PDB file of C-alpha atoms in Angstrom:
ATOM      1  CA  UNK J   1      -3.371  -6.729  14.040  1.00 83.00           C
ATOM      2  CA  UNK J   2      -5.294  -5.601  10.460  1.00 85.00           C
ATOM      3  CA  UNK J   3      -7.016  -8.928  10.460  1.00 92.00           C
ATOM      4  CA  UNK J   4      -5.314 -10.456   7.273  1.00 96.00           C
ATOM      5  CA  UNK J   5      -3.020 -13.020   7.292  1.00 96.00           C
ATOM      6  CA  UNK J   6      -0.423 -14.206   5.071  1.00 97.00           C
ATOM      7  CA  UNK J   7       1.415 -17.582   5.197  1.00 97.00           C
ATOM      8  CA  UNK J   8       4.382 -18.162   5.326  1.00 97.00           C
ATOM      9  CA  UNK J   9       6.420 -14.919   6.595  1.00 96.00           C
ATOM     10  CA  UNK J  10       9.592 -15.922   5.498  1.00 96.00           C
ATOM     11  CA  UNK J  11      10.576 -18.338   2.396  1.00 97.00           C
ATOM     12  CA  UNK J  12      14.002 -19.010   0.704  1.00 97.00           C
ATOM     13  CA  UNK J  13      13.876 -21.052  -2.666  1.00 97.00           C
ATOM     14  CA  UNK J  14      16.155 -21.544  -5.680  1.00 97.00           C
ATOM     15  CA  UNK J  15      16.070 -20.061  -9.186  1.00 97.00           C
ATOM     16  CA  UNK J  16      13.538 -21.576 -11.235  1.00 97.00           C
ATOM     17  CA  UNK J  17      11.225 -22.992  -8.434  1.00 97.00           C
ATOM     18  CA  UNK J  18       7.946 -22.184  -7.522  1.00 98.00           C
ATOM     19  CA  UNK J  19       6.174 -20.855  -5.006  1.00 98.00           C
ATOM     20  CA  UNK J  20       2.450 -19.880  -3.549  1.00 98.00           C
ATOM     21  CA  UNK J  21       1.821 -17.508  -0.970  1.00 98.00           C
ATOM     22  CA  UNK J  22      -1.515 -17.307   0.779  1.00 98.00           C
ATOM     23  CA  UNK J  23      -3.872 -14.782   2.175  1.00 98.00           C
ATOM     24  CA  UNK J  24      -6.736 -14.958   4.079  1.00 97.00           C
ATOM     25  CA  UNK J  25      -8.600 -11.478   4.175  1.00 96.00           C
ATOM     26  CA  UNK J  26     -10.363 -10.000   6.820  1.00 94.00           C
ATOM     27  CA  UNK J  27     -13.508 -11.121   7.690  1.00 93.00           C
ATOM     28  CA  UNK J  28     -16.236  -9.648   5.538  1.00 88.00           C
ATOM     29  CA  UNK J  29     -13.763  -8.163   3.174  1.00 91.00           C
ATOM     30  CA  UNK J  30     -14.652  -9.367  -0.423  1.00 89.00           C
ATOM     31  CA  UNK J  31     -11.526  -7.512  -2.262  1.00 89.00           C
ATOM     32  CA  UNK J  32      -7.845  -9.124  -2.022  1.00 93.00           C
ATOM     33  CA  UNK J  33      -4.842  -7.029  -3.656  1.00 93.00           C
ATOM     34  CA  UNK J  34      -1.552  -8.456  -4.071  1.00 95.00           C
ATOM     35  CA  UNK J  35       1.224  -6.091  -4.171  1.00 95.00           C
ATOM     36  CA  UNK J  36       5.472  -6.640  -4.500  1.00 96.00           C
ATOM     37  CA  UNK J  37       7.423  -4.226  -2.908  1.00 95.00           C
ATOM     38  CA  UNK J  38      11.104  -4.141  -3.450  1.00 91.00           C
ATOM     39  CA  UNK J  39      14.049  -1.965  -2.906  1.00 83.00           C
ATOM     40  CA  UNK J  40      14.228  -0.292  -6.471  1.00 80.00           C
ATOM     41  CA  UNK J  41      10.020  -0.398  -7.617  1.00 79.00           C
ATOM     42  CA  UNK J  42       8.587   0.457  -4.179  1.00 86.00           C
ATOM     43  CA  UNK J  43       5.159  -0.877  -3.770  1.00 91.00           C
ATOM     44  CA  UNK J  44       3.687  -2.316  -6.783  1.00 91.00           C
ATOM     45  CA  UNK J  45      -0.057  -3.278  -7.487  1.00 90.00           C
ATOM     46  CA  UNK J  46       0.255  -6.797  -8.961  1.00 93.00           C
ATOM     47  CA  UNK J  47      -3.350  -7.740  -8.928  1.00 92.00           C
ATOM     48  CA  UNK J  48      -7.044  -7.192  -7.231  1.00 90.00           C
ATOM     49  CA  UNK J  49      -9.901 -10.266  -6.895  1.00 91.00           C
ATOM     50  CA  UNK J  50     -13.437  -9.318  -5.412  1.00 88.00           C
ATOM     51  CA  UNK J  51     -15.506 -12.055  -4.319  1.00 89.00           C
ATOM     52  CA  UNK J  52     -13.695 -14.587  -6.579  1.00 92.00           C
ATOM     53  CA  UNK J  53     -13.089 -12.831  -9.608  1.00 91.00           C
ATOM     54  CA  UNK J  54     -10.413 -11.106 -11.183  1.00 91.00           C
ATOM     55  CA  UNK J  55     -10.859  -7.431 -11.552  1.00 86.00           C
ATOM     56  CA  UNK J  56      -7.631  -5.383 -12.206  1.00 84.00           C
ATOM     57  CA  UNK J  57      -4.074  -6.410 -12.664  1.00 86.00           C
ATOM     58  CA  UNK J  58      -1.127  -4.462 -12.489  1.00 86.00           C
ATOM     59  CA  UNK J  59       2.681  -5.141 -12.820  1.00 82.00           C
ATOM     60  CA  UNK J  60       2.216  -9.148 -12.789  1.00 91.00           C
ATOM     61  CA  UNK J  61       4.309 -11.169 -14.603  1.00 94.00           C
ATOM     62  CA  UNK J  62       3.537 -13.878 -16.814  1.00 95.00           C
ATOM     63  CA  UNK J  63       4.987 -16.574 -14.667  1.00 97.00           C
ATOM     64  CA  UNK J  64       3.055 -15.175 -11.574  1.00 97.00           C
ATOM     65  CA  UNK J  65      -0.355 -15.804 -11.324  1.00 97.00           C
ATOM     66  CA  UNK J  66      -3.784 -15.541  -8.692  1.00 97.00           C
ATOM     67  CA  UNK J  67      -6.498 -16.727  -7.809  1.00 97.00           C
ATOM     68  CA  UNK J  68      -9.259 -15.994  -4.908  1.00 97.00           C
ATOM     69  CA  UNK J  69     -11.208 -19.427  -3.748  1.00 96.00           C
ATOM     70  CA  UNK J  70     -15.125 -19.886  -2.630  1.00 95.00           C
ATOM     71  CA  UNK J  71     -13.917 -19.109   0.841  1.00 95.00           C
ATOM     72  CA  UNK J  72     -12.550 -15.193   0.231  1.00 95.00           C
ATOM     73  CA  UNK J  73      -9.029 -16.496   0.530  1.00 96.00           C
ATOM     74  CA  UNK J  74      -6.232 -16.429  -1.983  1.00 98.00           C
ATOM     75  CA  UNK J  75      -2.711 -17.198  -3.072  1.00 98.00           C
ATOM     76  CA  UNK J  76      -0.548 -16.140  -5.692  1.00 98.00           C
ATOM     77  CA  UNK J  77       1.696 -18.541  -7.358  1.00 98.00           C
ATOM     78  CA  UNK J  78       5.162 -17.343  -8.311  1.00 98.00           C
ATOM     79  CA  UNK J  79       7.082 -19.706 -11.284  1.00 97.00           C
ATOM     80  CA  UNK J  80      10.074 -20.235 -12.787  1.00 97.00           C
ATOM     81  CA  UNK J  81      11.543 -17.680  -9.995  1.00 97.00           C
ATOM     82  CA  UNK J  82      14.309 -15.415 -10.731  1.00 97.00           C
ATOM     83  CA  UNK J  83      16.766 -13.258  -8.343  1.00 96.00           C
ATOM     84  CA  UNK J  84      14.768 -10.002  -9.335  1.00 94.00           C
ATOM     85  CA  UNK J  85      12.022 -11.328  -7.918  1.00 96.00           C
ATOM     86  CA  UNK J  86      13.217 -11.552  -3.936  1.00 96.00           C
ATOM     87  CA  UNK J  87      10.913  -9.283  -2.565  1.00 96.00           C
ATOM     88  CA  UNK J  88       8.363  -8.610   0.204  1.00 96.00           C
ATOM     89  CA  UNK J  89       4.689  -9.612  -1.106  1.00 97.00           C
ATOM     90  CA  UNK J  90       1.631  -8.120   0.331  1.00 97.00           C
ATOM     91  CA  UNK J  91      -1.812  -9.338   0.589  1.00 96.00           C
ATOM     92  CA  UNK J  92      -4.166  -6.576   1.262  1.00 94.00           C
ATOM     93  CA  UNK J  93      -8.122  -6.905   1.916  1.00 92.00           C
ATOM     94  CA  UNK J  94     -10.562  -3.595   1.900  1.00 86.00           C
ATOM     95  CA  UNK J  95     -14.086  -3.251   2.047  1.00 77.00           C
ATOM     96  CA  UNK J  96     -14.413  -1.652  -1.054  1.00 65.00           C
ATOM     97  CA  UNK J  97     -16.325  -3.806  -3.791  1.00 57.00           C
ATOM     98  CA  UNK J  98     -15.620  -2.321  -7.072  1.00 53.00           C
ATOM     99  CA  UNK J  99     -14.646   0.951  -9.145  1.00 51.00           C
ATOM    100  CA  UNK J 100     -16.601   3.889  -8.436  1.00 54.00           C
ATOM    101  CA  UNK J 101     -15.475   4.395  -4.669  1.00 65.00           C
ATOM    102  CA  UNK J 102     -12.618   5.799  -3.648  1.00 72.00           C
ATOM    103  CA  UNK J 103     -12.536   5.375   0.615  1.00 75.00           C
ATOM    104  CA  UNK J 104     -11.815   2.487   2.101  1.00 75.00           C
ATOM    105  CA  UNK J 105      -8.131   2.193   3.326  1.00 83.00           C
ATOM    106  CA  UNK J 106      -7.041  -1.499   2.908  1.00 88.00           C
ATOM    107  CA  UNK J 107      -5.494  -3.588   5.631  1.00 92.00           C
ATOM    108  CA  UNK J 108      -2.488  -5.315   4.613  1.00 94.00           C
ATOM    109  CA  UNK J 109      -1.362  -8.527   6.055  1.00 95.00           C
ATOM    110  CA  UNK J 110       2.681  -8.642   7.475  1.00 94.00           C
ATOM    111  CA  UNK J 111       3.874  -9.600   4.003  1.00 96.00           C
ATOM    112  CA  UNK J 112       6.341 -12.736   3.133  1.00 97.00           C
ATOM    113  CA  UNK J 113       9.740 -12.470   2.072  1.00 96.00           C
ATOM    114  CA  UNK J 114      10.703 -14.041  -0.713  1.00 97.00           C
ATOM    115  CA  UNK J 115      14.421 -14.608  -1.300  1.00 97.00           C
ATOM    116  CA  UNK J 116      15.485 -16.562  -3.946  1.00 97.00           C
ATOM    117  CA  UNK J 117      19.005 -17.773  -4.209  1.00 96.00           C
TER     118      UNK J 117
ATOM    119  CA  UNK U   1       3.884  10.588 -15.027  1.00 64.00           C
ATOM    120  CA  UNK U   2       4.291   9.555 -11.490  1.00 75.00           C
ATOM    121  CA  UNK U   3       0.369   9.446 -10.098  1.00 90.00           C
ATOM    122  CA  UNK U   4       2.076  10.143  -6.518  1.00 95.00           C
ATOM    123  CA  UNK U   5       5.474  11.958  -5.867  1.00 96.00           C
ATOM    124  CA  UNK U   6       7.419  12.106  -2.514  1.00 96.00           C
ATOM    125  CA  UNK U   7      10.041  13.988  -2.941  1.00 95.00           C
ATOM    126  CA  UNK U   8      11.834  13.638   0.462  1.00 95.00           C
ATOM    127  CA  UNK U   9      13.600  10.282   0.281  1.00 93.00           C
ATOM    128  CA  UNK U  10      14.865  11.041   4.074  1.00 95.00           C
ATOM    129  CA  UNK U  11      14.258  13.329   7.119  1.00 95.00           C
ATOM    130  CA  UNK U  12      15.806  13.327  10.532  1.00 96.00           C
ATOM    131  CA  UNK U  13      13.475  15.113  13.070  1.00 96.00           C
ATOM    132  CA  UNK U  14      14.173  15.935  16.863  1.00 96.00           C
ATOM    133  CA  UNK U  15      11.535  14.193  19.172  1.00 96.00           C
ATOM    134  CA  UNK U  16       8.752  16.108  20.227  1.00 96.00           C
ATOM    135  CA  UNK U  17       8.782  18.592  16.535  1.00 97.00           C
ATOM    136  CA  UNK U  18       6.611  18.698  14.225  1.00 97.00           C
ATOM    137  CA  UNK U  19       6.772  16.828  10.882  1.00 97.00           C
ATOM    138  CA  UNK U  20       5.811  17.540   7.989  1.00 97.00           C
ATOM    139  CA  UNK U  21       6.203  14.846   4.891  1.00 98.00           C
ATOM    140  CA  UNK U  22       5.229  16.032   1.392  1.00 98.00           C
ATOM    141  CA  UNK U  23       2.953  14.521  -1.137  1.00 98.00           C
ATOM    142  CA  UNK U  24       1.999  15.342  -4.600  1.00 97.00           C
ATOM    143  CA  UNK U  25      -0.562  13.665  -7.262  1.00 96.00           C
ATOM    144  CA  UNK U  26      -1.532  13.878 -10.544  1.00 94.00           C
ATOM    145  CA  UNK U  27      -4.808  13.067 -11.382  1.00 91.00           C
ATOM    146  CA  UNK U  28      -7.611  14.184 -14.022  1.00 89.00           C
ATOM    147  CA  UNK U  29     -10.364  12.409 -12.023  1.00 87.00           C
ATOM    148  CA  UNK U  30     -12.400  14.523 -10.054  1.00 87.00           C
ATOM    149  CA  UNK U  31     -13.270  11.733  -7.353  1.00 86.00           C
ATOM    150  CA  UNK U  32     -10.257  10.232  -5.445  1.00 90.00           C
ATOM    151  CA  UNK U  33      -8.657   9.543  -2.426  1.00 91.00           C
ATOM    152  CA  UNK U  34      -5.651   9.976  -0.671  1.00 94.00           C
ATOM    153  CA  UNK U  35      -4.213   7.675   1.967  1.00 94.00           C
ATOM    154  CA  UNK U  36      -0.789   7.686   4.197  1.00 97.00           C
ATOM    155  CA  UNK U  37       0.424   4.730   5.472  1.00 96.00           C
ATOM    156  CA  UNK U  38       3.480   3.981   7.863  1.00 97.00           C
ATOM    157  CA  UNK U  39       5.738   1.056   7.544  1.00 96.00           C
ATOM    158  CA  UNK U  40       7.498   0.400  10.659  1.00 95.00           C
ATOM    159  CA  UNK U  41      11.229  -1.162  10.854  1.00 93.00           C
ATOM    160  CA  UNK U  42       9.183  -5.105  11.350  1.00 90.00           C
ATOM    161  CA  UNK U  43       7.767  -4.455   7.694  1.00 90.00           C
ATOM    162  CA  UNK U  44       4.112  -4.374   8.445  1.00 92.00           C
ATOM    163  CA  UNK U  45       1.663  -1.422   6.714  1.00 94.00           C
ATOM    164  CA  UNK U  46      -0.009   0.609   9.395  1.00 94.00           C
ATOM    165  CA  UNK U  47      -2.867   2.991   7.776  1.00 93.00           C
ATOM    166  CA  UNK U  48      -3.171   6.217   9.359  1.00 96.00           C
ATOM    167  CA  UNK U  49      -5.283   9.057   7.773  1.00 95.00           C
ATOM    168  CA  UNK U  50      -7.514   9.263   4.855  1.00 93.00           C
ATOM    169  CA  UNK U  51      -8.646  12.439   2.467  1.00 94.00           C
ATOM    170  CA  UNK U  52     -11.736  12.403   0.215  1.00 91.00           C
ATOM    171  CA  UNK U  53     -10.962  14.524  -2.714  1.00 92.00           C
ATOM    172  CA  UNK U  54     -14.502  16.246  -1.844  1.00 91.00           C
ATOM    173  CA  UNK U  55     -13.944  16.264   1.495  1.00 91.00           C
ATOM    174  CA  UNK U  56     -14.664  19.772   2.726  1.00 90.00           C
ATOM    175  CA  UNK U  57     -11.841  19.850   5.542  1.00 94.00           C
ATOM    176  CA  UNK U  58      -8.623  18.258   6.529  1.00 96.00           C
ATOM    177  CA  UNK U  59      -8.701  14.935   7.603  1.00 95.00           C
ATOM    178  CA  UNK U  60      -6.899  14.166  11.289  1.00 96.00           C
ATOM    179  CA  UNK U  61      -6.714  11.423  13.227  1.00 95.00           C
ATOM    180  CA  UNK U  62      -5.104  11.914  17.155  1.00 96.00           C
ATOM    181  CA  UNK U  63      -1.208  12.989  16.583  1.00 97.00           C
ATOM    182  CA  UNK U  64      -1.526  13.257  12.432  1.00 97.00           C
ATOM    183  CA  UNK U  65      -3.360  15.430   9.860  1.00 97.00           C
ATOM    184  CA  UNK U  66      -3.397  15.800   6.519  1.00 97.00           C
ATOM    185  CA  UNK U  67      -2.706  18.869   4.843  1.00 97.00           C
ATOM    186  CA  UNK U  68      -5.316  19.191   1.572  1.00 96.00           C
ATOM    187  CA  UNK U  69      -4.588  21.742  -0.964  1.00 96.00           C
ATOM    188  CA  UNK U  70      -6.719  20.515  -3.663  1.00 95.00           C
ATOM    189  CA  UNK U  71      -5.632  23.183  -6.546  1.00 95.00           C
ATOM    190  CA  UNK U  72      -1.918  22.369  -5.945  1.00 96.00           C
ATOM    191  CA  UNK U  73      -3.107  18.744  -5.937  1.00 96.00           C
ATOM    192  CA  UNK U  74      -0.860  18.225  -2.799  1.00 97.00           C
ATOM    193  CA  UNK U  75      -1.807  15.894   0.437  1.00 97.00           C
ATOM    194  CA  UNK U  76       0.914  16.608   3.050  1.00 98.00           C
ATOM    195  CA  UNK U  77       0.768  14.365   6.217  1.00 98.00           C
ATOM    196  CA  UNK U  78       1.753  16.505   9.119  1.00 98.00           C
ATOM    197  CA  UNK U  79       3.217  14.548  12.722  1.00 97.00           C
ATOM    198  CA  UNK U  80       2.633  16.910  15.536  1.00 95.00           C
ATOM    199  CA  UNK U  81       4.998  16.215  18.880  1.00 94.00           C
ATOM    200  CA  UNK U  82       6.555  13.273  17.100  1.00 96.00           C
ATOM    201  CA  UNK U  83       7.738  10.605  18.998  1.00 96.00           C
ATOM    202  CA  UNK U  84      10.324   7.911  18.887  1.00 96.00           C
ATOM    203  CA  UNK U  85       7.845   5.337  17.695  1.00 96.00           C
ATOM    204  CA  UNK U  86       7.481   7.304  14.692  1.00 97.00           C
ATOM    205  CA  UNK U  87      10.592   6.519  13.192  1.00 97.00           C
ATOM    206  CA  UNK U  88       9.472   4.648  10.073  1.00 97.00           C
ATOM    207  CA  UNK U  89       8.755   5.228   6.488  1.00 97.00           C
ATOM    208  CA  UNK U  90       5.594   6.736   5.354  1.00 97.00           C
ATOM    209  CA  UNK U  91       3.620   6.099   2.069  1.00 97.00           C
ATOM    210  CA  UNK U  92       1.354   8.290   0.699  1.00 97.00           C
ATOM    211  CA  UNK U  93      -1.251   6.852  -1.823  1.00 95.00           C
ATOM    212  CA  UNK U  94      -4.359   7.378  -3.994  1.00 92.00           C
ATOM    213  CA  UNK U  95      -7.182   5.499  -5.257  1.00 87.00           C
ATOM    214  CA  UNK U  96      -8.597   6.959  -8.466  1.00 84.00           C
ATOM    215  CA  UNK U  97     -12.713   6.425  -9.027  1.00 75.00           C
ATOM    216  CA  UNK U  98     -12.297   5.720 -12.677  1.00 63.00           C
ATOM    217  CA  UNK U  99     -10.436   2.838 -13.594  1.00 52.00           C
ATOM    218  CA  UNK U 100      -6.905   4.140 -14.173  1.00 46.00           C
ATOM    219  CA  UNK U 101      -5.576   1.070 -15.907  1.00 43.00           C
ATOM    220  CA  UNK U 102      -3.521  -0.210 -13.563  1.00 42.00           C
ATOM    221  CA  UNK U 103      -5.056  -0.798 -10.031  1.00 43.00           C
ATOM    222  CA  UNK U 104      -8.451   0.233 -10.794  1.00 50.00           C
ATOM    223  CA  UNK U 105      -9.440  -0.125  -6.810  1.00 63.00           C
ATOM    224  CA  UNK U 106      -6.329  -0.682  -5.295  1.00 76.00           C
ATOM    225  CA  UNK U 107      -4.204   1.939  -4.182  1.00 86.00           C
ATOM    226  CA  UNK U 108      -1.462   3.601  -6.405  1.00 89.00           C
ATOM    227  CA  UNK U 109       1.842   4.235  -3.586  1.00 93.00           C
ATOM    228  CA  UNK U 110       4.516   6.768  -3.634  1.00 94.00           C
ATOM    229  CA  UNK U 111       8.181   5.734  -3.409  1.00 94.00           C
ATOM    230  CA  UNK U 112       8.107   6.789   0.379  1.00 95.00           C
ATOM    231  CA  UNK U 113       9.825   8.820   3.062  1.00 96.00           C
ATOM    232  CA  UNK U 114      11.981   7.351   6.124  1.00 96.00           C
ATOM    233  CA  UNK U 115      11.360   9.652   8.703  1.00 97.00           C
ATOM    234  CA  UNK U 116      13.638   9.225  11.885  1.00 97.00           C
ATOM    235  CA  UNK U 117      13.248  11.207  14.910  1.00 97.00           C
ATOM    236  CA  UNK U 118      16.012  11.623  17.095  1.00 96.00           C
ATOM    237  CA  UNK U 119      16.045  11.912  20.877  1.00 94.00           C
TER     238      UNK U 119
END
């Protein structure tokens, strides 16, 4: 168990819908990444929050969007879904606080599959 | 460029062999590190080793090393007396110290290897 958890594990919605995923990091851990793997892009970064802030973003899509609450927990919102974007998403948490550092391994949560129909 | 290259999309491996997966970066920063992670049939990211790019010697944790050559910028994870349970696929990875653009403190993946060991 890494300590981060991600709601729901499983979710099957319809073109155009929305969704949010959630995360809650580990305890103590101040950074939450986001990333989409699917069959053809592998692991993607989509975007990274420390302590409620946004700090990088990756391959995030305009209708996809994050944020990380007062509490160190977050969920990314997925719009106007599409069949491209069924895929497993990944919260991640890691002790690491900013650019600079380069240990820290982060602890990813069990993901949730997204289909979309 | 790719930042992390795995060029072995698939490897079958007798139980009890040793394994060796391959990994190769590109970078220009002189401070990074280098991370292998398995992801089991159930989906979940296990990490397993880590390498400091100034780290002196090879990183190992219990069954699994990491094989450093810095000049050929190459970070092979090596199974020793692989097991069963090691059937999975395995993600190497590297966090840059400058801000790279894209992930500036998250960790930049390979495209993986599925490794599975046969009785």
């Amino acid at each position: 168990d890494s300590g981060v958890t991600q709601t729901p594990k499983h979710l099957i919605t319809a073109t155009g819908q929305r969704v949010t995923l959630r995360c809650s990091p580990r305890s103590g851990d101040l950074s939450v990444y986001w990333y989409q793997q699917s069959l053809d892009q592998g692991l993607q970064f989509l975007i990274h929050y420390y302590n409620g802030e946004e700090r990088a973003k990756g391959n995030i899509l305009e209708r996809f969007s994050a944020q990380q609450f007062p509490d160190l927990h977050s969920e990314l919102n997925l719009s106007s879904l599409e069949l491209g974007d069924s895929a497993l998403y990944f919260c991640a948490s890691s002790v690491v606080p900013s650019g600079g550092s380069v240990n820290g391994e982060l602890f990813f949560g069990e993901g949730s599959r997204l289909t979309v129909l | 460029a790719q930042k992390i290259t795995q060029t072995q999309p698939g490897m079958f491996v007798q139980e009890k062999e040793a394994v060796t997966l391959d990994c190769t970066y590109d970078t220009s920063d002189p401070s990074y590190g280098l991370f292998w992670y398995k992801q089991p049939s159930s989906g979940e990211m296990i990490f397993l080793i880590y390498q400091g790019s100034y780290d002196q010697q090879n990183a190992t944790e219990g069954r699994y090393s990491l094989n450093f050559q810095k000049a050929r910028k190459s970070a092979n994870l090596v199974i020793s007396a692989s097991q069963l349970g090691d059937s999975a696929m395995y993600f190497c990875a590297m966090r840059e110290a400058m801000y790279s653009g894209g992930g500036a403190d998250g960790l930049t993946f390979g495209k993986g290897t599925h490794l599975i060991i046969q009785p």
